[in-house]
Coordinates of C-alpha atoms in Angstrom, one line a residue:
Chain A
X138 CA -20.4 -95.5 4.4
X139 CA -20.2 -95.2 8.2
X140 CA -23.2 -96.5 10.1
X141 CA -25.3 -93.7 11.2
X142 CA -23.9 -91.0 8.9
X143 CA -26.8 -89.3 7.1
X144 CA -27.1 -89.8 3.4
X145 CA -28.0 -86.5 1.8
X146 CA -29.5 -86.0 -1.6
X147 CA -30.4 -83.1 -3.8
X148 CA -33.7 -83.2 -5.8
X149 CA -34.3 -80.8 -8.7
X150 CA -37.9 -81.1 -9.7
X151 CA -39.0 -79.2 -12.8
X152 CA -42.8 -78.5 -13.1
X153 CA -44.9 -76.9 -15.8
X154 CA -46.0 -73.6 -14.3
X155 CA -43.9 -70.5 -14.5
X156 CA -46.3 -67.7 -15.2
X157 CA -48.7 -67.5 -12.2
X158 CA -46.6 -66.6 -9.1
X159 CA -49.5 -67.5 -6.8
X160 CA -49.7 -71.0 -8.2
X161 CA -46.0 -71.5 -8.1
X162 CA -45.9 -70.3 -4.5
X163 CA -48.8 -72.7 -3.6
X164 CA -47.0 -75.6 -5.2
X165 CA -43.6 -74.7 -3.6
X166 CA -45.3 -74.2 -0.3
X167 CA -46.4 -77.8 -0.2
X168 CA -42.7 -78.8 -0.4
X169 CA -41.6 -76.3 2.2
X170 CA -44.1 -77.7 4.6
X171 CA -42.3 -81.1 4.7
X172 CA -40.0 -81.3 7.8
X173 CA -36.4 -82.2 7.0
X174 CA -36.4 -80.7 3.5
X175 CA -34.3 -77.7 2.6
X176 CA -35.4 -75.5 -0.3
X177 CA -32.1 -74.3 -1.7
X178 CA -33.6 -72.5 -4.7
X179 CA -36.7 -71.7 -6.7
X180 CA -36.7 -70.1 -10.2
X181 CA -39.5 -69.6 -12.6
X182 CA -39.4 -68.8 -16.3
X183 CA -42.5 -67.2 -17.9
X184 CA -41.4 -67.9 -21.5
X185 CA -40.8 -71.6 -20.7
X186 CA -43.8 -71.6 -18.3
X187 CA -41.7 -73.7 -16.1
X188 CA -40.3 -73.6 -12.5
X189 CA -37.4 -75.4 -11.0
X190 CA -37.0 -76.2 -7.3
X191 CA -33.7 -77.3 -5.7
X192 CA -34.2 -79.3 -2.6
X193 CA -31.9 -81.1 -0.2
X194 CA -32.5 -83.6 2.5
X195 CA -32.3 -87.3 3.5
X196 CA -34.3 -90.0 1.7
X197 CA -37.5 -90.1 3.7
X198 CA -38.2 -86.4 3.8
X199 CA -37.4 -86.1 0.1
X200 CA -39.7 -88.9 -0.7
X201 CA -42.5 -87.1 1.2
X202 CA -41.6 -83.9 -0.6
X203 CA -41.7 -85.5 -4.0
X204 CA -45.1 -87.0 -3.3
X205 CA -46.5 -83.7 -1.9
X206 CA -45.2 -81.9 -5.0
X207 CA -46.8 -84.4 -7.4
X208 CA -50.1 -84.0 -5.6
X209 CA -49.8 -80.2 -5.8
X210 CA -48.9 -80.3 -9.5
X211 CA -51.9 -82.5 -10.2
X212 CA -54.2 -80.0 -8.4
X213 CA -52.8 -76.8 -9.8
X214 CA -51.7 -77.6 -13.3
X215 CA -53.8 -78.9 -16.2
X216 CA -51.3 -80.1 -18.8
X217 CA -53.9 -80.3 -21.5
X218 CA -54.2 -76.5 -21.6
X219 CA -50.6 -75.7 -20.6
X220 CA -48.3 -74.0 -23.2
X221 CA -44.7 -72.9 -23.1
X222 CA -41.5 -72.8 -25.1
X223 CA -39.9 -75.6 -23.1
X224 CA -40.6 -79.2 -24.1
X225 CA -42.5 -81.1 -21.4
X226 CA -44.3 -84.3 -20.8
X227 CA -46.0 -83.8 -17.5
X228 CA -47.4 -81.2 -15.0
X229 CA -44.7 -82.4 -12.7
X230 CA -42.2 -83.0 -15.5
X231 CA -38.7 -84.1 -14.5
X232 CA -37.5 -85.2 -11.1
X233 CA -33.8 -86.0 -10.8
X234 CA -32.2 -87.1 -7.5
X235 CA -28.5 -86.4 -7.0
X236 CA -26.3 -88.0 -4.3
X237 CA -24.6 -85.6 -1.9
X238 CA -22.7 -86.3 1.3
X239 CA -22.7 -89.9 2.4
X240 CA -24.8 -91.1 -0.6
X241 CA -23.9 -92.9 -3.8
X242 CA -25.5 -92.8 -7.2
X243 CA -27.0 -96.3 -6.4
X244 CA -28.6 -94.8 -3.3
X245 CA -30.1 -92.0 -5.5
X246 CA -31.4 -94.5 -8.0
X247 CA -33.1 -96.5 -5.3
X248 CA -34.7 -93.2 -4.0
X249 CA -35.8 -92.4 -7.6
X250 CA -37.5 -95.8 -7.9
X251 CA -39.3 -95.4 -4.6
X252 CA -40.4 -91.9 -5.6
X253 CA -41.5 -93.2 -9.0
X254 CA -43.6 -95.9 -7.5
X255 CA -45.4 -93.4 -5.3
X256 CA -46.0 -90.9 -8.0
X257 CA -47.2 -93.6 -10.4
X258 CA -49.8 -94.4 -7.7
X259 CA -51.1 -90.9 -8.0
X260 CA -52.0 -91.5 -11.7
X261 CA -48.9 -90.1 -13.5
X262 CA -47.1 -92.2 -16.0
X263 CA -43.5 -92.5 -14.6
X264 CA -40.4 -93.1 -16.7
X265 CA -37.2 -93.8 -14.9
X266 CA -34.1 -92.2 -16.6
X267 CA -30.3 -92.0 -16.4
X268 CA -28.9 -94.1 -13.5
X269 CA -32.4 -95.3 -12.6
X270 CA -33.4 -96.3 -16.2
X271 CA -34.7 -99.8 -16.8
X272 CA -33.5 -100.0 -20.4
X273 CA -30.6 -98.4 -22.3
X274 CA -32.9 -96.6 -24.8
X275 CA -34.7 -94.9 -21.8
X276 CA -31.6 -93.5 -20.1
X277 CA -31.6 -90.2 -22.0
X278 CA -34.1 -87.5 -21.0
X279 CA -34.2 -86.1 -24.5
X280 CA -35.2 -89.5 -25.9
X281 CA -38.0 -89.9 -23.5
X282 CA -39.1 -86.3 -24.1
X283 CA -39.0 -86.6 -27.9
X284 CA -42.2 -85.2 -29.3
X285 CA -43.2 -83.7 -26.0
X286 CA -46.3 -85.0 -24.2
X287 CA -48.1 -85.8 -27.4
X288 CA -45.2 -87.9 -28.8
X289 CA -44.8 -89.8 -25.5
X290 CA -48.5 -90.4 -25.1
X291 CA -48.6 -91.9 -28.7
X292 CA -45.9 -94.5 -27.9
X293 CA -46.7 -95.1 -24.2
X294 CA -48.7 -98.2 -25.1
X295 CA -45.9 -99.7 -27.3
X296 CA -43.5 -102.4 -26.3
X297 CA -40.4 -100.7 -24.8
X298 CA -42.2 -97.4 -24.1
X299 CA -44.6 -98.4 -21.4
X300 CA -44.2 -96.4 -18.2
X301 CA -42.2 -98.0 -15.3
X302 CA -45.0 -97.0 -13.0
X303 CA -48.5 -95.7 -13.4
X304 CA -51.0 -96.1 -16.2
X305 CA -49.8 -96.9 -19.8
X306 CA -52.6 -94.7 -21.1
X307 CA -51.4 -91.3 -20.0
X308 CA -53.8 -88.9 -18.3
X309 CA -53.7 -85.8 -20.5
X310 CA -54.2 -83.4 -17.5
X311 CA -51.3 -85.0 -15.5
X312 CA -49.0 -86.5 -18.2
X313 CA -45.8 -88.3 -17.4
X314 CA -43.0 -87.6 -14.9
X315 CA -39.4 -88.5 -15.8
X316 CA -37.8 -89.6 -12.5
X317 CA -34.1 -90.5 -12.2
X318 CA -30.8 -90.3 -10.6
X319 CA -27.7 -88.6 -11.9
X320 CA -24.4 -87.1 -10.5
X321 CA -24.3 -83.5 -9.5
X322 CA -24.5 -81.2 -12.5
X323 CA -22.6 -78.0 -12.7
X324 CA -24.1 -75.4 -15.0
X325 CA -21.3 -73.1 -16.1
X326 CA -21.1 -70.4 -18.7
X327 CA -18.1 -68.7 -20.4
X328 CA -18.5 -65.2 -21.9
X329 CA -16.3 -64.5 -24.9
X330 CA -14.9 -61.1 -25.9
X331 CA -16.8 -61.3 -29.2
X332 CA -20.4 -60.9 -30.3
X333 CA -19.9 -63.6 -33.0
X334 CA -22.1 -66.4 -31.7
X335 CA -20.7 -68.6 -34.4
X336 CA -17.4 -68.7 -32.5
X337 CA -19.3 -69.9 -29.3
X338 CA -21.2 -72.5 -31.3
X339 CA -18.0 -73.8 -32.8
X340 CA -16.3 -74.0 -29.5
X341 CA -19.3 -75.8 -28.0
X342 CA -19.3 -78.3 -30.8
X343 CA -15.6 -79.1 -30.1
X344 CA -16.3 -79.3 -26.3
X345 CA -19.3 -81.6 -26.0
X346 CA -19.0 -85.3 -25.5
X347 CA -21.7 -86.1 -28.0
X348 CA -19.6 -84.7 -30.8
X349 CA -16.4 -86.4 -29.6
X350 CA -15.3 -83.7 -27.2
X351 CA -14.8 -84.0 -23.4
X352 CA -16.4 -86.7 -21.3
X353 CA -19.4 -85.5 -19.3
X354 CA -19.6 -82.2 -21.1
X355 CA -22.7 -80.8 -22.7
X356 CA -22.4 -77.4 -24.4
X357 CA -24.1 -75.0 -26.7
X358 CA -23.3 -71.5 -28.1
X359 CA -25.7 -68.7 -27.4
X360 CA -25.9 -64.9 -27.8
X361 CA -26.3 -63.3 -24.4
X362 CA -26.5 -59.6 -23.8
X363 CA -24.6 -58.8 -27.0
X364 CA -21.8 -61.3 -26.3
X365 CA -21.2 -64.8 -27.5
X366 CA -21.5 -67.3 -24.6
X367 CA -20.5 -70.9 -24.3
X368 CA -23.1 -72.5 -22.0
X369 CA -22.0 -75.8 -20.4
X370 CA -23.3 -78.6 -18.3
X371 CA -20.6 -80.6 -16.6
X372 CA -22.4 -83.8 -15.7
X373 CA -19.5 -85.8 -14.3
X374 CA -16.7 -83.8 -12.6
X375 CA -14.7 -87.0 -12.2
X376 CA -14.4 -87.2 -16.0
X377 CA -14.0 -83.5 -16.8
X378 CA -13.3 -81.1 -14.0
X379 CA -14.4 -77.5 -14.0
X380 CA -10.9 -76.0 -14.4
X381 CA -10.1 -78.4 -17.2
X382 CA -13.3 -77.4 -19.1
X383 CA -12.6 -73.7 -18.7
X384 CA -9.0 -74.2 -19.8
X385 CA -10.2 -76.0 -22.9
X386 CA -12.7 -73.2 -23.7
X387 CA -9.8 -70.7 -23.4
X388 CA -7.6 -72.8 -25.8
X389 CA -10.4 -73.2 -28.3
X390 CA -11.2 -69.5 -28.0
X391 CA -7.6 -68.5 -28.6
X392 CA -7.4 -70.7 -31.7
X393 CA -10.3 -68.6 -33.0
X394 CA -8.8 -65.2 -32.0
X395 CA -11.2 -64.8 -29.1
X396 CA -10.7 -64.7 -25.3
X397 CA -12.8 -65.7 -22.3
X398 CA -13.7 -62.4 -20.6
X399 CA -15.5 -63.9 -17.6
X400 CA -17.3 -67.0 -16.4
X401 CA -20.6 -67.6 -14.6
X402 CA -21.9 -70.3 -12.3
X403 CA -25.7 -71.0 -12.6
X404 CA -27.0 -72.5 -9.4
X405 CA -24.5 -74.2 -7.1
X406 CA -21.2 -76.0 -7.4
X407 CA -20.0 -78.8 -5.1
X408 CA -16.9 -78.2 -2.9
X409 CA -15.2 -80.8 -5.1
X410 CA -15.3 -78.3 -8.1
X411 CA -13.4 -75.8 -6.0
X412 CA -10.9 -78.3 -4.8
X413 CA -10.3 -79.4 -8.4
X414 CA -9.7 -75.7 -9.3
X415 CA -7.2 -75.3 -6.5
X416 CA -5.4 -78.6 -7.3
X417 CA -5.1 -77.7 -10.9
X418 CA -4.1 -74.1 -10.7
X419 CA -2.0 -74.2 -7.5
X420 CA -0.2 -77.5 -8.3
X421 CA -1.6 -78.8 -5.0
X422 CA -2.6 -82.4 -5.8
X423 CA -3.2 -83.5 -2.2
X424 CA -5.9 -81.1 -1.4
X425 CA -9.0 -82.7 0.3
X426 CA -12.3 -81.6 1.7
X427 CA -10.9 -82.1 5.3
X428 CA -8.3 -79.4 4.5
X429 CA -11.0 -76.7 4.3
X430 CA -11.7 -75.2 7.7
X431 CA -15.5 -74.8 7.4
X432 CA -15.8 -78.4 6.1
X433 CA -13.5 -79.8 8.7
X434 CA -15.5 -78.2 11.5
X435 CA -18.4 -80.5 10.6
X436 CA -16.4 -83.7 10.5
X437 CA -15.9 -85.9 13.5
X438 CA -12.9 -84.9 15.6
X439 CA -9.6 -86.1 14.2
X440 CA -7.1 -86.6 17.1
X441 CA -3.9 -85.7 15.2
X442 CA -3.2 -83.7 12.1
X443 CA -0.8 -81.1 10.8
X444 CA -0.9 -77.7 12.4
X445 CA 1.4 -74.8 12.0
X446 CA 2.8 -73.4 15.2
X447 CA 3.9 -69.9 16.2
Chain B
X131 CA -24.2 -60.3 12.7
X132 CA -27.6 -61.8 12.9
X133 CA -29.0 -62.2 16.4
X134 CA -28.7 -65.8 17.5
X135 CA -26.1 -66.8 14.8
X136 CA -23.2 -68.5 16.7
X137 CA -19.9 -66.8 16.7
X138 CA -17.2 -69.4 16.0
X139 CA -13.5 -69.0 16.8
X140 CA -10.4 -71.0 16.3
X141 CA -7.7 -71.2 19.0
X142 CA -4.2 -72.4 18.3
X143 CA -2.4 -72.9 21.6
X144 CA 1.3 -73.8 21.5
X145 CA 2.7 -75.4 24.7
X146 CA 6.2 -76.4 25.6
X147 CA 6.1 -80.2 25.6
X148 CA 6.7 -82.2 22.5
X149 CA 8.8 -85.1 23.6
X150 CA 6.7 -87.1 26.1
X151 CA 3.6 -88.4 24.3
X152 CA 1.9 -89.4 27.6
X153 CA 2.3 -85.9 28.9
X154 CA 1.1 -84.3 25.7
X155 CA -2.0 -86.6 25.7
X156 CA -2.8 -85.8 29.3
X157 CA -2.6 -82.1 28.5
X158 CA -4.7 -82.4 25.3
X159 CA -7.2 -84.7 27.1
X160 CA -8.1 -81.8 29.5
X161 CA -9.1 -79.8 26.4
X162 CA -11.0 -82.6 24.8
X163 CA -13.0 -83.0 28.0
X164 CA -14.6 -79.5 27.6
X165 CA -18.0 -79.8 26.0
X166 CA -18.5 -77.7 22.9
X167 CA -14.8 -77.6 21.9
X168 CA -13.7 -79.3 18.7
X169 CA -10.1 -80.5 18.5
X170 CA -9.2 -80.1 14.8
X171 CA -5.6 -81.0 15.1
X172 CA -2.7 -81.8 17.5
X173 CA 1.0 -82.0 16.4
X174 CA 4.1 -82.4 18.4
X175 CA 7.7 -81.7 17.5
X176 CA 10.4 -83.4 19.6
X177 CA 13.2 -81.1 18.4
X178 CA 11.2 -78.1 19.2
X179 CA 9.9 -79.8 22.4
X180 CA 6.6 -78.1 21.5
X181 CA 3.0 -79.1 20.6
X182 CA 0.3 -77.2 18.8
X183 CA -3.4 -77.8 19.3
X184 CA -6.0 -76.5 16.9
X185 CA -9.4 -75.9 18.5
X186 CA -12.7 -74.6 17.3
X187 CA -15.8 -73.5 19.2
X188 CA -17.9 -70.7 20.6
X189 CA -16.6 -68.2 23.1
X190 CA -17.6 -69.7 26.4
X191 CA -16.4 -73.3 25.6
X192 CA -13.1 -72.0 24.3
X193 CA -12.6 -69.9 27.4
X194 CA -13.1 -73.0 29.5
X195 CA -10.7 -74.9 27.3
X196 CA -8.0 -72.2 27.5
X197 CA -8.2 -72.2 31.3
X198 CA -8.2 -76.0 31.5
X199 CA -5.2 -76.0 29.2
X200 CA -3.3 -73.5 31.3
X201 CA -4.0 -75.5 34.4
X202 CA -2.8 -78.7 32.7
X203 CA 0.4 -77.0 31.5
X204 CA 1.1 -75.6 35.0
X205 CA 0.8 -79.2 36.4
X206 CA 2.7 -81.1 33.7
X207 CA 5.5 -78.7 32.5
X208 CA 8.3 -77.2 34.5
X209 CA 9.6 -74.4 32.3
X210 CA 12.7 -74.0 34.4
X211 CA 14.0 -77.4 33.3
X212 CA 12.5 -77.4 29.8
X213 CA 14.8 -77.2 26.8
X214 CA 14.1 -77.2 23.0
X215 CA 15.1 -75.5 19.8
X216 CA 12.0 -73.3 19.6
X217 CA 12.1 -70.0 21.4
X218 CA 9.5 -70.0 24.3
X219 CA 8.5 -67.8 27.2
X220 CA 6.0 -70.1 29.0
X221 CA 4.8 -73.6 29.6
X222 CA 1.6 -72.6 27.9
X223 CA 3.4 -70.4 25.5
X224 CA 1.3 -68.7 22.8
X225 CA -2.5 -68.6 22.6
X226 CA -4.0 -66.9 19.5
X227 CA -7.7 -66.6 18.9
X228 CA -8.9 -66.4 15.3
X229 CA -12.4 -65.3 14.2
X230 CA -14.3 -67.8 12.1
X231 CA -18.0 -67.8 11.0
X232 CA -20.1 -65.1 12.5
X233 CA -17.2 -63.5 14.5
X234 CA -15.0 -60.5 13.9
X235 CA -11.4 -59.8 14.9
X236 CA -12.8 -57.5 17.6
X237 CA -14.8 -60.4 19.0
X238 CA -11.6 -62.5 19.0
X239 CA -9.7 -59.7 20.8
X240 CA -12.3 -59.6 23.5
X241 CA -12.1 -63.3 23.9
X242 CA -8.3 -63.0 24.1
X243 CA -8.6 -60.4 26.9
X244 CA -11.0 -62.6 28.9
X245 CA -8.8 -65.7 28.5
X246 CA -5.7 -63.6 29.4
X247 CA -7.4 -62.4 32.6
X248 CA -8.3 -65.9 33.7
X249 CA -4.8 -67.3 32.8
X250 CA -3.2 -64.4 34.7
X251 CA -5.3 -65.4 37.7
X252 CA -3.6 -68.8 37.6
X253 CA -0.1 -67.2 38.2
X254 CA 1.1 -66.9 34.6
X255 CA 2.3 -63.5 33.3
X256 CA 0.1 -62.7 30.3
X257 CA 1.1 -60.5 27.4
X258 CA -1.6 -59.5 24.9
X259 CA -0.4 -59.4 21.3
X260 CA -1.5 -58.6 17.7
X261 CA -5.1 -57.3 17.6
X262 CA -5.5 -57.7 21.4
X263 CA -2.2 -55.8 22.2
X264 CA -2.4 -52.9 24.6
X265 CA 0.6 -51.0 23.1
X266 CA 2.1 -50.8 19.6
X267 CA 5.5 -52.2 20.7
X268 CA 3.7 -55.3 22.1
X269 CA 1.8 -56.2 19.0
X270 CA 4.5 -58.4 17.5
X271 CA 5.0 -61.9 18.9
X272 CA 8.7 -61.9 18.0
X273 CA 9.2 -58.7 20.0
X274 CA 7.6 -60.1 23.1
X275 CA 9.5 -63.3 22.7
X276 CA 12.9 -61.6 22.2
X277 CA 15.5 -63.3 24.4
X278 CA 13.1 -66.1 25.3
X279 CA 11.8 -66.6 28.8
X280 CA 15.0 -65.3 30.3
X281 CA 14.9 -62.1 28.2
X282 CA 11.3 -61.4 29.0
X283 CA 11.7 -62.2 32.7
X284 CA 14.5 -59.6 32.9
X285 CA 12.3 -56.8 31.4
X286 CA 8.9 -57.8 32.9
X287 CA 9.3 -55.4 35.8
X288 CA 10.2 -52.4 33.5
X289 CA 7.8 -49.7 32.4
X290 CA 6.2 -50.8 29.1
X291 CA 7.0 -54.5 29.6
X292 CA 4.8 -55.3 32.6
X293 CA 2.4 -58.2 31.9
X294 CA -1.2 -57.3 31.0
X295 CA -2.4 -59.8 33.6
X296 CA -0.7 -61.9 36.3
X297 CA 2.4 -61.2 38.3
X298 CA 5.1 -58.8 37.0
X299 CA 7.7 -61.1 38.7
X300 CA 7.4 -64.1 36.4
X301 CA 7.2 -67.5 38.0
X302 CA 10.1 -69.5 36.4
X303 CA 8.1 -72.8 36.4
X304 CA 5.1 -71.3 34.5
X305 CA 6.6 -68.3 32.6
X306 CA 4.5 -66.1 30.5
X307 CA 1.7 -66.7 28.0
X308 CA 1.3 -64.5 24.9
X309 CA -2.4 -64.3 24.2
X310 CA -3.9 -62.5 21.3
X311 CA -6.2 -62.3 18.3
X312 CA -5.3 -62.4 14.7
X313 CA -6.9 -63.2 11.3
X314 CA -6.8 -66.8 10.0
X315 CA -3.3 -67.7 8.9
X316 CA -2.7 -69.9 5.9
X317 CA 0.7 -71.8 6.1
X318 CA 1.6 -72.6 2.5
X319 CA 4.8 -73.9 0.9
X320 CA 6.0 -73.9 -2.7
X321 CA 8.6 -76.5 -3.8
X322 CA 11.0 -75.4 -6.5
X323 CA 12.6 -77.6 -9.2
X324 CA 16.0 -76.7 -7.8
X325 CA 18.1 -77.8 -4.8
X326 CA 19.6 -74.3 -4.6
X327 CA 18.1 -72.9 -1.4
X328 CA 19.6 -69.5 -2.3
X329 CA 16.9 -69.2 -5.0
X330 CA 14.2 -69.9 -2.4
X331 CA 15.7 -67.4 0.1
X332 CA 15.9 -64.8 -2.6
X333 CA 12.3 -65.3 -3.6
X334 CA 11.2 -65.2 0.0
X335 CA 13.0 -61.9 0.5
X336 CA 11.2 -60.4 -2.4
X337 CA 7.8 -61.8 -1.2
X338 CA 7.7 -60.8 2.4
X339 CA 6.0 -57.6 3.6
X340 CA 8.8 -56.8 6.0
X341 CA 11.2 -56.4 3.2
X342 CA 8.8 -54.4 1.0
X343 CA 7.0 -57.3 -0.7
X344 CA 3.4 -58.3 -0.5
X345 CA 1.1 -57.2 2.3
X346 CA 0.3 -59.8 4.9
X347 CA 3.0 -62.2 3.6
X348 CA 5.8 -63.7 5.7
X349 CA 8.2 -66.0 3.9
X350 CA 11.5 -67.8 4.3
X351 CA 13.5 -70.1 2.0
X352 CA 14.4 -73.5 3.3
X353 CA 16.0 -76.8 2.1
X354 CA 13.4 -79.6 2.4
X355 CA 14.1 -83.1 1.2
X356 CA 16.7 -82.0 -1.3
X357 CA 14.6 -79.3 -2.8
X358 CA 14.5 -75.6 -2.2
X359 CA 11.2 -74.5 -0.6
X360 CA 9.6 -71.1 -0.2
X361 CA 7.7 -71.4 3.1
X362 CA 4.9 -68.7 3.5
X363 CA 2.5 -67.5 6.1
X364 CA -0.4 -65.6 4.5
X365 CA -1.7 -63.6 7.5
X366 CA -4.4 -61.5 5.8
X367 CA -6.0 -63.0 2.7
X368 CA -7.9 -59.8 2.1
X369 CA -4.5 -58.1 1.4
X370 CA -2.8 -60.9 -0.4
X371 CA -4.8 -63.9 -1.6
X372 CA -3.5 -67.4 -1.9
X373 CA -3.5 -67.5 -5.8
X374 CA -1.9 -64.1 -6.0
X375 CA 1.0 -65.2 -3.7
X376 CA 1.5 -68.4 -5.6
X377 CA 1.5 -66.6 -8.9
X378 CA 4.1 -64.2 -7.6
X379 CA 6.3 -67.1 -6.5
X380 CA 6.0 -68.5 -10.0
X381 CA 7.0 -65.2 -11.5
X382 CA 10.0 -64.7 -9.2
X383 CA 11.0 -68.3 -9.8
X384 CA 10.8 -67.9 -13.6
X385 CA 13.0 -64.8 -13.4
X386 CA 15.6 -67.0 -11.7
X387 CA 15.3 -69.9 -14.1
X388 CA 13.3 -72.0 -11.7
X389 CA 9.8 -73.4 -11.6
X390 CA 7.2 -74.2 -8.9
X391 CA 6.9 -78.0 -9.0
X392 CA 4.1 -78.4 -6.4
X393 CA 2.7 -76.6 -3.4
X394 CA 1.7 -77.8 0.0
X395 CA -0.9 -76.6 2.6
X396 CA 0.1 -77.0 6.2
X397 CA -3.0 -77.3 8.4
X398 CA -6.2 -75.8 7.1
X399 CA -7.3 -73.2 4.7
X400 CA -10.5 -71.3 4.9
X401 CA -13.2 -71.7 2.2
X402 CA -12.4 -68.1 1.3
X403 CA -8.9 -69.1 0.0
X404 CA -10.6 -71.6 -2.3
X405 CA -13.1 -69.0 -3.5
X406 CA -10.2 -66.6 -4.2
X407 CA -8.5 -69.3 -6.2
X408 CA -11.6 -69.9 -8.4
X409 CA -12.3 -66.2 -8.8
X410 CA -8.8 -65.6 -9.9
X411 CA -8.2 -68.6 -12.2
X412 CA -11.7 -69.0 -13.6
X413 CA -12.4 -65.3 -14.1
X414 CA -15.4 -65.8 -11.9
X415 CA -15.5 -62.6 -9.7
X416 CA -19.0 -63.1 -8.4
X417 CA -18.3 -66.4 -6.6
X418 CA -19.5 -66.5 -3.0
X419 CA -19.7 -69.0 -0.1
X420 CA -23.4 -69.5 -0.7
X421 CA -22.6 -70.8 -4.2
X422 CA -21.0 -73.9 -2.7
X423 CA -23.4 -76.6 -2.2
X424 CA -22.0 -78.0 1.0
X425 CA -21.9 -74.6 2.5
X426 CA -25.3 -73.5 1.3
X427 CA -26.9 -76.6 2.9
X428 CA -25.9 -75.1 6.3
X429 CA -27.3 -71.6 5.6
X430 CA -30.9 -70.7 6.4
X431 CA -33.4 -71.4 3.5
X432 CA -33.3 -68.8 0.8
X433 CA -36.7 -68.7 -0.9
X434 CA -35.5 -67.9 -4.4
X435 CA -32.3 -68.3 -6.3
X436 CA -30.8 -69.4 -9.6
X437 CA -31.2 -73.0 -10.5
X438 CA -30.6 -74.7 -13.8
X439 CA -33.5 -76.7 -15.1
X440 CA -33.6 -79.8 -17.3

């Protein structure tokens, strides 16, 4: 990385309040108040009783934001009385850091450890996961979250399940925070031209890595608005690209007599996903970020390049 | 447009020196010295004896850059002794302005008129073209350039062909500059799996608007490195998008027993061309610039949005 180029990260904190808009706004407001942090999104789900913030910024501002957020969650949320459909282990529940421009997954893991140490200092149990995990059996969020807060609290004193930071005896009002680093995740859905959710579930089972499908793909089949939907997380675009995943859904749908009617992006996609799509569908292998006008305008001047004359 | 949002433009000046690198660098250096102007590209062609600069910036810096460039061309190039394969009418020859973020084609036409007035004041004849043209028969660059400098000089005193700015009796050392405004142009080539350039020429003839093909498409067939190439300019992506044009080339190639092996971008494409490609090939009609992470990070904070949780 060039000296002086900023390292940008995304942070996607999930916290266990999604029903009281005033509380959510007070919590989010503490993050907005941190200079140098961009709030790219905030969504709340009342059934899940859970909210998700999408933040972007450099390391120090994000560290401040993470600490401010943990303090706000400690003040506003009592996990011991909180209920919701979504599994959770803490009032501030999950805190992944994602490398963006100029940053590596290593950089994000270091940021996660620094944030974890600070949040542990506030009285939360902290478990590092994915690229920041300190043991293989603690990499997977689902493994850490198994049994929810109650399950984790029961094994937090055991060898192999002590928190990376904070007290081994979890505080029931705060709980634990799962802090980690992972590559950018693209949440992407394909709507089929059938109401038969069995078709979507069948396609999802063939797609997902866990069941021997495509690397870096998580998928489930769901009924959505009367249609069968294949809901995907693409967790490593360098292993399986967006256009490759969609093409495979189309193939698997065709084998089952169905068709992809439309697709849907949830949240954001990186420019790389668009470049992959153009490379794949336009047979344009050489396409790079610097070929995109809006991106190029933010890069340092390049003295020579190809230009079309008139 | 929101108050205070900068209006960005591209300028793509073509000047009649492409053989003497020292001269080209002196001319380009005068543009680089203007604060607020980004030099995105510079290419020179010795056969054409012509160079093309790609600049980006706001109105006032680009106006300064255009004037500095005209002065430098007047000092460094003597059109009366210049020769090259490419048709030309001036030492600074063509100067299109292109609206980028925050700017409209109208804004670019106003900038072209302001630049034209200044350049006319330096002793060049100035002809406004495309969206800045002052008469329908002067919209088309090829019409203004017909007969090269000599042809234009011969009719510059006639009714309907007087310059918009500068002397009607053209100065043979300076010549005329064709200054205008146009939408962003994507220069795009498709390589066929045949050496038969007749196939490429035939496809190009079916593609181009002038011969009843697709709106906003210019195309020619060429032999390039032993392959037949369809070379396109997409001059209005809102009329014909990049993926639509490529798909049509594939269809026309298939009808002639040929195939598109690969494609090639010359210069830059706007983000919109990538979005069109994803909308088209992923059946994702709702995709917008704000859905792209790197772009969204430069937009003002949006307090709520869709985010995927974990």
